Amino acid sequence: MNIYEFPPVAAALDGAYAVVQFLTELLSPLAGANAAAAAVVLLTVIVRLALIPVGVSQARAQLMRKRLAPRLQELRRRHGKNPERLQRETMALYAEEKASPFAGCLPLLIQAPVLSLVYGVFLLPTVNGHPNSLLTETLLGAPLGRSFVSALTGGDDPIGVIVGAIVLLVIGVIAVLSRRLSMRLAALGGATPPAVPSRPSPGGTNTTDALAALAPDGSVGRLLSWLPLLTVVFAAFVPLAASLYLLVSTSWTLGERTVLSRLIR
């Protein structure tokens, strides 16, 4: 069964379609043929504005992890040869300090449904039983409902290839910058492993701390430090509209983390 045909999901998709269509009509006088793309950008900004309190909470959690770094290092020194004991003691420390190693996953969990709806709105020929008129919308002439890989392999959409390549390139640059920021913040806190930003997900969230809690010896962090670049791979296979959402969200995440790292100390 197509998940988008499940009644609650279909209703949510129809609601998302109505929102994007409304924003497209609202922005048409300013954006013209690119109004739907501008609507996706505006929708992403609205979602990220709503998530600012989550970003602040995440920054505070990062500060807490920095404060706990010396104690975590001591646990690694004492129990490094006993992974099960190390994991147990690490989780006990987080519980004692009322801190959660899974705090970085919250933005991902919140944004995932939104990205899924954007994906569906610019992929399905029909939405909740009615034709999907958004599939005709474009960004600089590139169809918003077509992925970079599809445009590249189809051979009939050079504009889609160019626009898609530019979007992917910018996402890649942001992923690298986000990784450098995370490593710098981790170094300032004296913590290992380095945090990982922007997984192939909506918004460049930091999930390494949760994984590090499961493998506190640092092996997970070292292994995953380049995972942000998988965002580029993910973006290449989804409709251009979803790639655009990822571009705006990951850019927002980088800017937000840069600002909050200076304000929250």
mmCIF file of N, CA, C and O in Angstrom, residues 141-236:
data_model
loop_
_atom_site.group_PDB
_atom_site.id
_atom_site.type_symbol
_atom_site.label_atom_id
_atom_site.label_comp_id
_atom_site.label_asym_id
_atom_site.label_seq_id
_atom_site.Cartn_x
_atom_site.Cartn_y
_atom_site.Cartn_z
ATOM 1 N N GLY A 141 13.150 27.306 -14.713
ATOM 2 C CA GLY A 141 12.884 26.434 -15.853
ATOM 3 C C GLY A 141 13.043 24.960 -15.563
ATOM 4 O O GLY A 141 12.703 24.121 -16.409
ATOM 5 N N ALA A 142 13.556 24.598 -14.395
ATOM 6 C CA ALA A 142 13.730 23.192 -14.019
ATOM 7 C C ALA A 142 12.498 22.705 -13.257
ATOM 8 O O ALA A 142 12.082 23.355 -12.304
ATOM 9 N N PRO A 143 11.895 21.587 -13.669
ATOM 10 C CA PRO A 143 10.690 21.085 -13.002
ATOM 11 C C PRO A 143 10.949 20.772 -11.525
ATOM 12 O O PRO A 143 11.904 20.065 -11.188
ATOM 13 N N LEU A 144 10.097 21.286 -10.646
ATOM 14 C CA LEU A 144 10.255 21.042 -9.211
ATOM 15 C C LEU A 144 9.945 19.595 -8.839
ATOM 16 O O LEU A 144 10.358 19.131 -7.774
ATOM 17 N N GLY A 145 9.231 18.895 -9.709
ATOM 18 C CA GLY A 145 8.858 17.516 -9.406
ATOM 19 C C GLY A 145 9.837 16.489 -9.936
ATOM 20 O O GLY A 145 9.587 15.283 -9.827
ATOM 21 N N ARG A 146 10.951 16.932 -10.498
ATOM 22 C CA ARG A 146 11.919 15.997 -11.073
ATOM 23 C C ARG A 146 13.237 16.065 -10.301
ATOM 24 O O ARG A 146 13.705 17.141 -9.948
ATOM 25 N N SER A 147 13.834 14.910 -10.068
ATOM 26 C CA SER A 147 15.096 14.856 -9.332
ATOM 27 C C SER A 147 16.273 15.126 -10.257
ATOM 28 O O SER A 147 16.164 15.023 -11.492
ATOM 29 N N PHE A 148 17.417 15.433 -9.656
ATOM 30 C CA PHE A 148 18.636 15.646 -10.430
ATOM 31 C C PHE A 148 19.029 14.379 -11.189
ATOM 32 O O PHE A 148 19.396 14.434 -12.360
ATOM 33 N N VAL A 149 18.938 13.226 -10.528
ATOM 34 C CA VAL A 149 19.307 11.961 -11.171
ATOM 35 C C VAL A 149 18.395 11.686 -12.358
ATOM 36 O O VAL A 149 18.853 11.264 -13.423
ATOM 37 N N SER A 150 17.108 11.937 -12.187
ATOM 38 C CA SER A 150 16.162 11.718 -13.280
ATOM 39 C C SER A 150 16.462 12.642 -14.456
ATOM 40 O O SER A 150 16.428 12.219 -15.620
ATOM 41 N N ALA A 151 16.775 13.910 -14.171
ATOM 42 C CA ALA A 151 17.100 14.857 -15.244
ATOM 43 C C ALA A 151 18.396 14.457 -15.938
ATOM 44 O O ALA A 151 18.521 14.574 -17.163
ATOM 45 N N LEU A 152 19.353 13.957 -15.150
ATOM 46 C CA LEU A 152 20.653 13.589 -15.706
ATOM 47 C C LEU A 152 20.553 12.356 -16.602
ATOM 48 O O LEU A 152 21.122 12.316 -17.695
ATOM 49 N N THR A 153 19.824 11.348 -16.134
ATOM 50 C CA THR A 153 19.710 10.106 -16.896
ATOM 51 C C THR A 153 18.711 10.221 -18.040
ATOM 52 O O THR A 153 18.810 9.485 -19.026
ATOM 53 N N GLY A 154 17.750 11.143 -17.914
ATOM 54 C CA GLY A 154 16.749 11.300 -18.974
ATOM 55 C C GLY A 154 17.332 11.894 -20.237
ATOM 56 O O GLY A 154 16.880 11.586 -21.343
ATOM 57 N N GLY A 155 18.307 12.782 -20.076
ATOM 58 C CA GLY A 155 18.963 13.382 -21.228
ATOM 59 C C GLY A 155 18.147 14.409 -21.977
ATOM 60 O O GLY A 155 18.566 14.873 -23.044
ATOM 61 N N ASP A 156 16.981 14.768 -21.428
ATOM 62 C CA ASP A 156 16.110 15.707 -22.133
ATOM 63 C C ASP A 156 15.826 16.968 -21.324
ATOM 64 O O ASP A 156 14.922 17.729 -21.651
ATOM 65 N N ASP A 157 16.594 17.185 -20.251
ATOM 66 C CA ASP A 157 16.318 18.311 -19.371
ATOM 67 C C ASP A 157 17.631 18.965 -18.923
ATOM 68 O O ASP A 157 18.016 18.882 -17.748
ATOM 69 N N PRO A 158 18.340 19.631 -19.833
ATOM 70 C CA PRO A 158 19.625 20.251 -19.464
ATOM 71 C C PRO A 158 19.485 21.316 -18.378
ATOM 72 O O PRO A 158 20.370 21.464 -17.536
ATOM 73 N N ILE A 159 18.359 22.053 -18.397
ATOM 74 C CA ILE A 159 18.144 23.068 -17.366
ATOM 75 C C ILE A 159 18.008 22.404 -15.995
ATOM 76 O O ILE A 159 18.564 22.875 -14.998
ATOM 77 N N GLY A 160 17.289 21.283 -15.963
ATOM 78 C CA GLY A 160 17.131 20.558 -14.709
ATOM 79 C C GLY A 160 18.466 20.058 -14.176
ATOM 80 O O GLY A 160 18.711 20.068 -12.962
ATOM 81 N N VAL A 161 19.343 19.619 -15.082
ATOM 82 C CA VAL A 161 20.674 19.148 -14.678
ATOM 83 C C VAL A 161 21.486 20.299 -14.090
ATOM 84 O O VAL A 161 22.119 20.163 -13.031
ATOM 85 N N ILE A 162 21.450 21.443 -14.742
ATOM 86 C CA ILE A 162 22.240 22.596 -14.280
ATOM 87 C C ILE A 162 21.732 23.104 -12.932
ATOM 88 O O ILE A 162 22.516 23.306 -11.995
ATOM 89 N N VAL A 163 20.419 23.320 -12.842
ATOM 90 C CA VAL A 163 19.854 23.832 -11.590
ATOM 91 C C VAL A 163 20.058 22.829 -10.458
ATOM 92 O O VAL A 163 20.447 23.193 -9.340
ATOM 93 N N GLY A 164 19.806 21.547 -10.748
ATOM 94 C CA GLY A 164 19.991 20.516 -9.740
ATOM 95 C C GLY A 164 21.438 20.433 -9.269
ATOM 96 O O GLY A 164 21.706 20.273 -8.069
ATOM 97 N N ALA A 165 22.374 20.553 -10.194
ATOM 98 C CA ALA A 165 23.798 20.484 -9.840
ATOM 99 C C ALA A 165 24.189 21.654 -8.945
ATOM 100 O O ALA A 165 24.965 21.483 -7.985
ATOM 101 N N ILE A 166 23.654 22.829 -9.226
ATOM 102 C CA ILE A 166 23.958 24.002 -8.402
ATOM 103 C C ILE A 166 23.427 23.798 -6.981
ATOM 104 O O ILE A 166 24.117 24.081 -5.989
ATOM 105 N N VAL A 167 22.193 23.307 -6.875
ATOM 106 C CA VAL A 167 21.600 23.057 -5.551
ATOM 107 C C VAL A 167 22.428 22.035 -4.776
ATOM 108 O O VAL A 167 22.740 22.228 -3.595
ATOM 109 N N LEU A 168 22.824 20.958 -5.449
ATOM 110 C CA LEU A 168 23.625 19.925 -4.786
ATOM 111 C C LEU A 168 24.988 20.458 -4.365
ATOM 112 O O LEU A 168 25.491 20.120 -3.288
ATOM 113 N N LEU A 169 25.587 21.286 -5.207
ATOM 114 C CA LEU A 169 26.889 21.861 -4.880
ATOM 115 C C LEU A 169 26.801 22.725 -3.625
ATOM 116 O O LEU A 169 27.653 22.624 -2.720
ATOM 117 N N VAL A 170 25.770 23.546 -3.546
ATOM 118 C CA VAL A 170 25.614 24.413 -2.371
ATOM 119 C C VAL A 170 25.353 23.579 -1.116
ATOM 120 O O VAL A 170 25.915 23.859 -0.056
ATOM 121 N N ILE A 171 24.519 22.541 -1.230
ATOM 122 C CA ILE A 171 24.269 21.667 -0.087
ATOM 123 C C ILE A 171 25.572 21.017 0.373
ATOM 124 O O ILE A 171 25.841 20.893 1.579
ATOM 125 N N GLY A 172 26.403 20.600 -0.593
ATOM 126 C CA GLY A 172 27.686 19.987 -0.248
ATOM 127 C C GLY A 172 28.601 20.952 0.487
ATOM 128 O O GLY A 172 29.253 20.582 1.467
ATOM 129 N N VAL A 173 28.674 22.197 0.018
ATOM 130 C CA VAL A 173 29.503 23.204 0.688
ATOM 131 C C VAL A 173 29.013 23.438 2.109
ATOM 132 O O VAL A 173 29.811 23.519 3.056
ATOM 133 N N ILE A 174 27.699 23.535 2.270
ATOM 134 C CA ILE A 174 27.129 23.748 3.604
ATOM 135 C C ILE A 174 27.434 22.567 4.516
ATOM 136 O O ILE A 174 27.751 22.736 5.699
ATOM 137 N N ALA A 175 27.370 21.351 3.971
ATOM 138 C CA ALA A 175 27.664 20.162 4.773
ATOM 139 C C ALA A 175 29.096 20.185 5.278
ATOM 140 O O ALA A 175 29.372 19.860 6.441
ATOM 141 N N VAL A 176 30.035 20.575 4.412
ATOM 142 C CA VAL A 176 31.441 20.641 4.815
ATOM 143 C C VAL A 176 31.641 21.719 5.878
ATOM 144 O O VAL A 176 32.337 21.506 6.886
ATOM 145 N N LEU A 177 31.033 22.892 5.681
ATOM 146 C CA LEU A 177 31.147 23.966 6.662
ATOM 147 C C LEU A 177 30.533 23.565 7.994
ATOM 148 O O LEU A 177 31.069 23.888 9.063
ATOM 149 N N SER A 178 29.412 22.851 7.947
ATOM 150 C CA SER A 178 28.756 22.401 9.173
ATOM 151 C C SER A 178 29.627 21.400 9.916
ATOM 152 O O SER A 178 29.722 21.419 11.141
ATOM 153 N N ARG A 179 30.283 20.518 9.166
ATOM 154 C CA ARG A 179 31.175 19.546 9.794
ATOM 155 C C ARG A 179 32.333 20.255 10.489
ATOM 156 O O ARG A 179 32.713 19.923 11.613
ATOM 157 N N ARG A 180 32.903 21.258 9.816
ATOM 158 C CA ARG A 180 34.011 22.005 10.422
ATOM 159 C C ARG A 180 33.552 22.718 11.690
ATOM 160 O O ARG A 180 34.287 22.746 12.692
ATOM 161 N N LEU A 181 32.353 23.299 11.655
ATOM 162 C CA LEU A 181 31.829 23.976 12.841
ATOM 163 C C LEU A 181 31.654 22.994 13.986
ATOM 164 O O LEU A 181 32.024 23.276 15.126
ATOM 165 N N SER A 182 31.103 21.828 13.690
ATOM 166 C CA SER A 182 30.882 20.826 14.727
ATOM 167 C C SER A 182 32.200 20.359 15.338
ATOM 168 O O SER A 182 32.307 20.198 16.549
ATOM 169 N N MET A 183 33.193 20.155 14.485
ATOM 170 C CA MET A 183 34.489 19.710 14.993
ATOM 171 C C MET A 183 35.144 20.804 15.842
ATOM 172 O O MET A 183 35.789 20.528 16.853
ATOM 173 N N ARG A 184 34.965 22.060 15.426
ATOM 174 C CA ARG A 184 35.522 23.162 16.210
ATOM 175 C C ARG A 184 34.849 23.258 17.569
ATOM 176 O O ARG A 184 35.521 23.419 18.602
ATOM 177 N N LEU A 185 33.519 23.135 17.592
ATOM 178 C CA LEU A 185 32.798 23.200 18.857
ATOM 179 C C LEU A 185 33.176 22.039 19.759
ATOM 180 O O LEU A 185 33.319 22.188 20.973
ATOM 181 N N ALA A 186 33.336 20.857 19.155
ATOM 182 C CA ALA A 186 33.733 19.693 19.941
ATOM 183 C C ALA A 186 35.135 19.876 20.508
ATOM 184 O O ALA A 186 35.416 19.522 21.648
ATOM 185 N N ALA A 187 36.039 20.468 19.704
ATOM 186 C CA ALA A 187 37.410 20.689 20.164
ATOM 187 C C ALA A 187 37.450 21.697 21.305
ATOM 188 O O ALA A 187 38.202 21.543 22.265
ATOM 189 N N LEU A 188 36.620 22.741 21.211
ATOM 190 C CA LEU A 188 36.575 23.735 22.270
ATOM 191 C C LEU A 188 36.098 23.135 23.575
ATOM 192 O O LEU A 188 36.510 23.537 24.657
ATOM 193 N N GLY A 189 35.203 22.138 23.439
ATOM 194 C CA GLY A 189 34.692 21.493 24.641
ATOM 195 C C GLY A 189 35.576 20.378 25.129
ATOM 196 O O GLY A 189 35.335 19.791 26.181
ATOM 197 N N GLY A 190 36.614 20.052 24.339
ATOM 198 C CA GLY A 190 37.508 18.959 24.722
ATOM 199 C C GLY A 190 36.827 17.618 24.674
ATOM 200 O O GLY A 190 37.211 16.674 25.346
ATOM 201 N N ALA A 191 35.777 17.507 23.873
ATOM 202 C CA ALA A 191 34.982 16.273 23.851
ATOM 203 C C ALA A 191 35.319 15.454 22.625
ATOM 204 O O ALA A 191 35.619 15.976 21.567
ATOM 205 N N THR A 192 35.251 14.171 22.776
ATOM 206 C CA THR A 192 35.358 13.248 21.661
ATOM 207 C C THR A 192 34.216 12.269 21.784
ATOM 208 O O THR A 192 33.811 11.916 22.878
ATOM 209 N N PRO A 193 33.654 11.837 20.689
ATOM 210 C CA PRO A 193 34.021 12.130 19.327
ATOM 211 C C PRO A 193 33.453 13.439 18.865
ATOM 212 O O PRO A 193 32.559 13.971 19.504
ATOM 213 N N PRO A 194 33.893 13.981 17.719
ATOM 214 C CA PRO A 194 33.333 15.211 17.192
ATOM 215 C C PRO A 194 31.883 15.011 16.808
ATOM 216 O O PRO A 194 31.476 13.952 16.389
ATOM 217 N N ALA A 195 31.125 16.099 16.967
ATOM 218 C CA ALA A 195 29.706 16.031 16.630
ATOM 219 C C ALA A 195 29.550 16.021 15.125
ATOM 220 O O ALA A 195 30.359 16.531 14.369
ATOM 221 N N VAL A 196 28.453 15.450 14.680
ATOM 222 C CA VAL A 196 28.178 15.377 13.249
ATOM 223 C C VAL A 196 26.941 16.180 12.945
ATOM 224 O O VAL A 196 25.881 15.912 13.483
ATOM 225 N N PRO A 197 27.016 17.220 12.098
ATOM 226 C CA PRO A 197 25.851 17.978 11.704
ATOM 227 C C PRO A 197 25.217 17.398 10.466
ATOM 228 O O PRO A 197 25.826 16.595 9.762
ATOM 229 N N SER A 198 24.002 17.877 10.189
ATOM 230 C CA SER A 198 23.378 17.688 8.889
ATOM 231 C C SER A 198 23.503 16.303 8.315
ATOM 232 O O SER A 198 24.210 16.065 7.358
ATOM 233 N N ARG A 199 22.824 15.361 8.899
ATOM 234 C CA ARG A 199 22.746 14.070 8.255
ATOM 235 C C ARG A 199 21.843 14.192 7.042
ATOM 236 O O ARG A 199 21.202 15.199 6.835
ATOM 237 N N PRO A 200 21.730 13.132 6.221
ATOM 238 C CA PRO A 200 20.852 13.223 5.066
ATOM 239 C C PRO A 200 19.408 13.254 5.523
ATOM 240 O O PRO A 200 18.695 12.256 5.439
ATOM 241 N N SER A 201 19.023 14.362 5.988
ATOM 242 C CA SER A 201 17.769 14.531 6.606
ATOM 243 C C SER A 201 17.347 15.961 6.501
ATOM 244 O O SER A 201 18.079 16.798 6.043
ATOM 245 N N PRO A 202 16.116 16.314 6.931
ATOM 246 C CA PRO A 202 15.621 17.650 6.774
ATOM 247 C C PRO A 202 16.235 18.635 7.715
ATOM 248 O O PRO A 202 15.690 18.965 8.736
ATOM 249 N N GLY A 203 17.293 19.278 7.461
ATOM 250 C CA GLY A 203 17.645 20.366 8.293
ATOM 251 C C GLY A 203 18.943 20.298 8.932
ATOM 252 O O GLY A 203 19.326 21.118 9.764
ATOM 253 N N GLY A 204 19.745 19.325 8.594
ATOM 254 C CA GLY A 204 21.063 19.367 9.124
ATOM 255 C C GLY A 204 21.127 19.192 10.579
ATOM 256 O O GLY A 204 21.736 19.950 11.336
ATOM 257 N N THR A 205 20.515 18.203 11.167
ATOM 258 C CA THR A 205 20.504 18.008 12.595
ATOM 259 C C THR A 205 21.689 17.202 13.053
ATOM 260 O O THR A 205 22.295 16.471 12.297
ATOM 261 N N ASN A 206 21.986 17.314 14.334
ATOM 262 C CA ASN A 206 23.153 16.659 14.908
ATOM 263 C C ASN A 206 22.720 15.419 15.666
ATOM 264 O O ASN A 206 22.063 15.514 16.688
ATOM 265 N N THR A 207 23.053 14.233 15.162
ATOM 266 C CA THR A 207 22.602 12.987 15.790
ATOM 267 C C THR A 207 23.738 12.164 16.353
ATOM 268 O O THR A 207 23.509 11.081 16.877
ATOM 269 N N THR A 208 24.950 12.644 16.264
ATOM 270 C CA THR A 208 26.067 11.832 16.714
ATOM 271 C C THR A 208 26.055 11.604 18.210
ATOM 272 O O THR A 208 26.478 10.563 18.687
ATOM 273 N N ASP A 209 25.603 12.587 18.992
ATOM 274 C CA ASP A 209 25.613 12.420 20.441
ATOM 275 C C ASP A 209 24.770 11.227 20.859
ATOM 276 O O ASP A 209 25.123 10.494 21.783
ATOM 277 N N ALA A 210 23.640 11.034 20.192
ATOM 278 C CA ALA A 210 22.816 9.885 20.512
ATOM 279 C C ALA A 210 23.547 8.594 20.195
ATOM 280 O O ALA A 210 23.519 7.632 20.966
ATOM 281 N N LEU A 211 24.225 8.565 19.046
ATOM 282 C CA LEU A 211 24.966 7.370 18.668
ATOM 283 C C LEU A 211 26.188 7.181 19.551
ATOM 284 O O LEU A 211 26.574 6.061 19.873
ATOM 285 N N ALA A 212 26.799 8.290 19.944
ATOM 286 C CA ALA A 212 27.974 8.201 20.797
ATOM 287 C C ALA A 212 27.621 7.625 22.155
ATOM 288 O O ALA A 212 28.445 6.993 22.811
ATOM 289 N N ALA A 213 26.382 7.851 22.588
ATOM 290 C CA ALA A 213 25.955 7.276 23.858
ATOM 291 C C ALA A 213 25.905 5.765 23.775
ATOM 292 O O ALA A 213 26.051 5.066 24.775
ATOM 293 N N LEU A 214 25.691 5.259 22.557
ATOM 294 C CA LEU A 214 25.645 3.812 22.381
ATOM 295 C C LEU A 214 27.038 3.227 22.186
ATOM 296 O O LEU A 214 27.252 2.044 22.407
ATOM 297 N N ALA A 215 27.969 4.063 21.744
ATOM 298 C CA ALA A 215 29.360 3.625 21.567
ATOM 299 C C ALA A 215 30.279 4.734 22.064
ATOM 300 O O ALA A 215 30.860 5.459 21.278
ATOM 301 N N PRO A 216 30.390 4.913 23.380
ATOM 302 C CA PRO A 216 31.094 6.066 23.933
ATOM 303 C C PRO A 216 32.592 6.040 23.720
ATOM 304 O O PRO A 216 33.272 6.964 24.132
ATOM 305 N N ASP A 217 33.156 4.992 23.133
ATOM 306 C CA ASP A 217 34.600 4.953 22.928
ATOM 307 C C ASP A 217 35.053 5.865 21.798
ATOM 308 O O ASP A 217 36.239 6.004 21.536
ATOM 309 N N GLY A 218 34.090 6.514 21.109
ATOM 310 C CA GLY A 218 34.433 7.473 20.065
ATOM 311 C C GLY A 218 34.461 6.893 18.669
ATOM 312 O O GLY A 218 34.605 7.633 17.707
ATOM 313 N N SER A 219 34.340 5.570 18.526
ATOM 314 C CA SER A 219 34.431 4.962 17.201
ATOM 315 C C SER A 219 33.302 5.419 16.289
ATOM 316 O O SER A 219 33.514 5.627 15.099
ATOM 317 N N VAL A 220 32.111 5.582 16.857
ATOM 318 C CA VAL A 220 30.966 6.006 16.036
ATOM 319 C C VAL A 220 31.187 7.410 15.494
ATOM 320 O O VAL A 220 30.962 7.682 14.317
ATOM 321 N N GLY A 221 31.634 8.321 16.360
ATOM 322 C CA GLY A 221 31.843 9.693 15.914
ATOM 323 C C GLY A 221 32.870 9.792 14.805
ATOM 324 O O GLY A 221 32.694 10.542 13.849
ATOM 325 N N ARG A 222 33.960 9.037 14.937
ATOM 326 C CA ARG A 222 34.987 9.079 13.895
ATOM 327 C C ARG A 222 34.456 8.510 12.581
ATOM 328 O O ARG A 222 34.737 9.026 11.510
ATOM 329 N N LEU A 223 33.674 7.440 12.699
ATOM 330 C CA LEU A 223 33.144 6.804 11.499
ATOM 331 C C LEU A 223 32.132 7.692 10.794
ATOM 332 O O LEU A 223 32.066 7.737 9.566
ATOM 333 N N LEU A 224 31.343 8.441 11.576
ATOM 334 C CA LEU A 224 30.237 9.210 11.010
ATOM 335 C C LEU A 224 30.583 10.664 10.707
ATOM 336 O O LEU A 224 29.710 11.408 10.275
ATOM 337 N N SER A 225 31.821 11.052 10.915
ATOM 338 C CA SER A 225 32.142 12.467 10.797
ATOM 339 C C SER A 225 31.912 13.021 9.393
ATOM 340 O O SER A 225 31.775 14.226 9.219
ATOM 341 N N TRP A 226 31.876 12.135 8.375
ATOM 342 C CA TRP A 226 31.632 12.602 7.016
ATOM 343 C C TRP A 226 30.216 12.299 6.533
ATOM 344 O O TRP A 226 29.892 12.516 5.362
ATOM 345 N N LEU A 227 29.365 11.820 7.416
ATOM 346 C CA LEU A 227 27.995 11.512 7.015
ATOM 347 C C LEU A 227 27.210 12.710 6.469
ATOM 348 O O LEU A 227 26.285 12.512 5.686
ATOM 349 N N PRO A 228 27.527 13.955 6.884
ATOM 350 C CA PRO A 228 26.783 15.083 6.312
ATOM 351 C C PRO A 228 26.766 15.083 4.791
ATOM 352 O O PRO A 228 25.805 15.531 4.176
ATOM 353 N N LEU A 229 27.825 14.586 4.167
ATOM 354 C CA LEU A 229 27.878 14.606 2.708
ATOM 355 C C LEU A 229 26.861 13.660 2.085
ATOM 356 O O LEU A 229 26.558 13.772 0.893
ATOM 357 N N LEU A 230 26.328 12.720 2.875
ATOM 358 C CA LEU A 230 25.267 11.866 2.346
ATOM 359 C C LEU A 230 23.996 12.661 2.069
ATOM 360 O O LEU A 230 23.120 12.210 1.332
ATOM 361 N N THR A 231 23.901 13.850 2.674
ATOM 362 C CA THR A 231 22.777 14.728 2.365
ATOM 363 C C THR A 231 22.740 15.035 0.873
ATOM 364 O O THR A 231 21.675 15.123 0.260
ATOM 365 N N VAL A 232 23.907 15.201 0.286
ATOM 366 C CA VAL A 232 23.998 15.501 -1.152
ATOM 367 C C VAL A 232 23.458 14.326 -1.965
ATOM 368 O O VAL A 232 22.708 14.515 -2.932
ATOM 369 N N VAL A 233 23.822 13.115 -1.570
ATOM 370 C CA VAL A 233 23.344 11.920 -2.271
ATOM 371 C C VAL A 233 21.829 11.826 -2.157
ATOM 372 O O VAL A 233 21.126 11.569 -3.148
ATOM 373 N N PHE A 234 21.326 12.028 -0.953
ATOM 374 C CA PHE A 234 19.878 11.981 -0.729
ATOM 375 C C PHE A 234 19.171 13.018 -1.586
ATOM 376 O O PHE A 234 18.166 12.731 -2.246
ATOM 377 N N ALA A 235 19.705 14.250 -1.605
ATOM 378 C CA ALA A 235 19.082 15.334 -2.354
ATOM 379 C C ALA A 235 19.073 15.069 -3.849
ATOM 380 O O ALA A 235 18.209 15.567 -4.572
ATOM 381 N N ALA A 236 20.024 14.278 -4.331
ATOM 382 C CA ALA A 236 20.100 14.005 -5.763
ATOM 383 C C ALA A 236 18.950 13.127 -6.247
ATOM 384 O O ALA A 236 18.615 13.143 -7.437
#
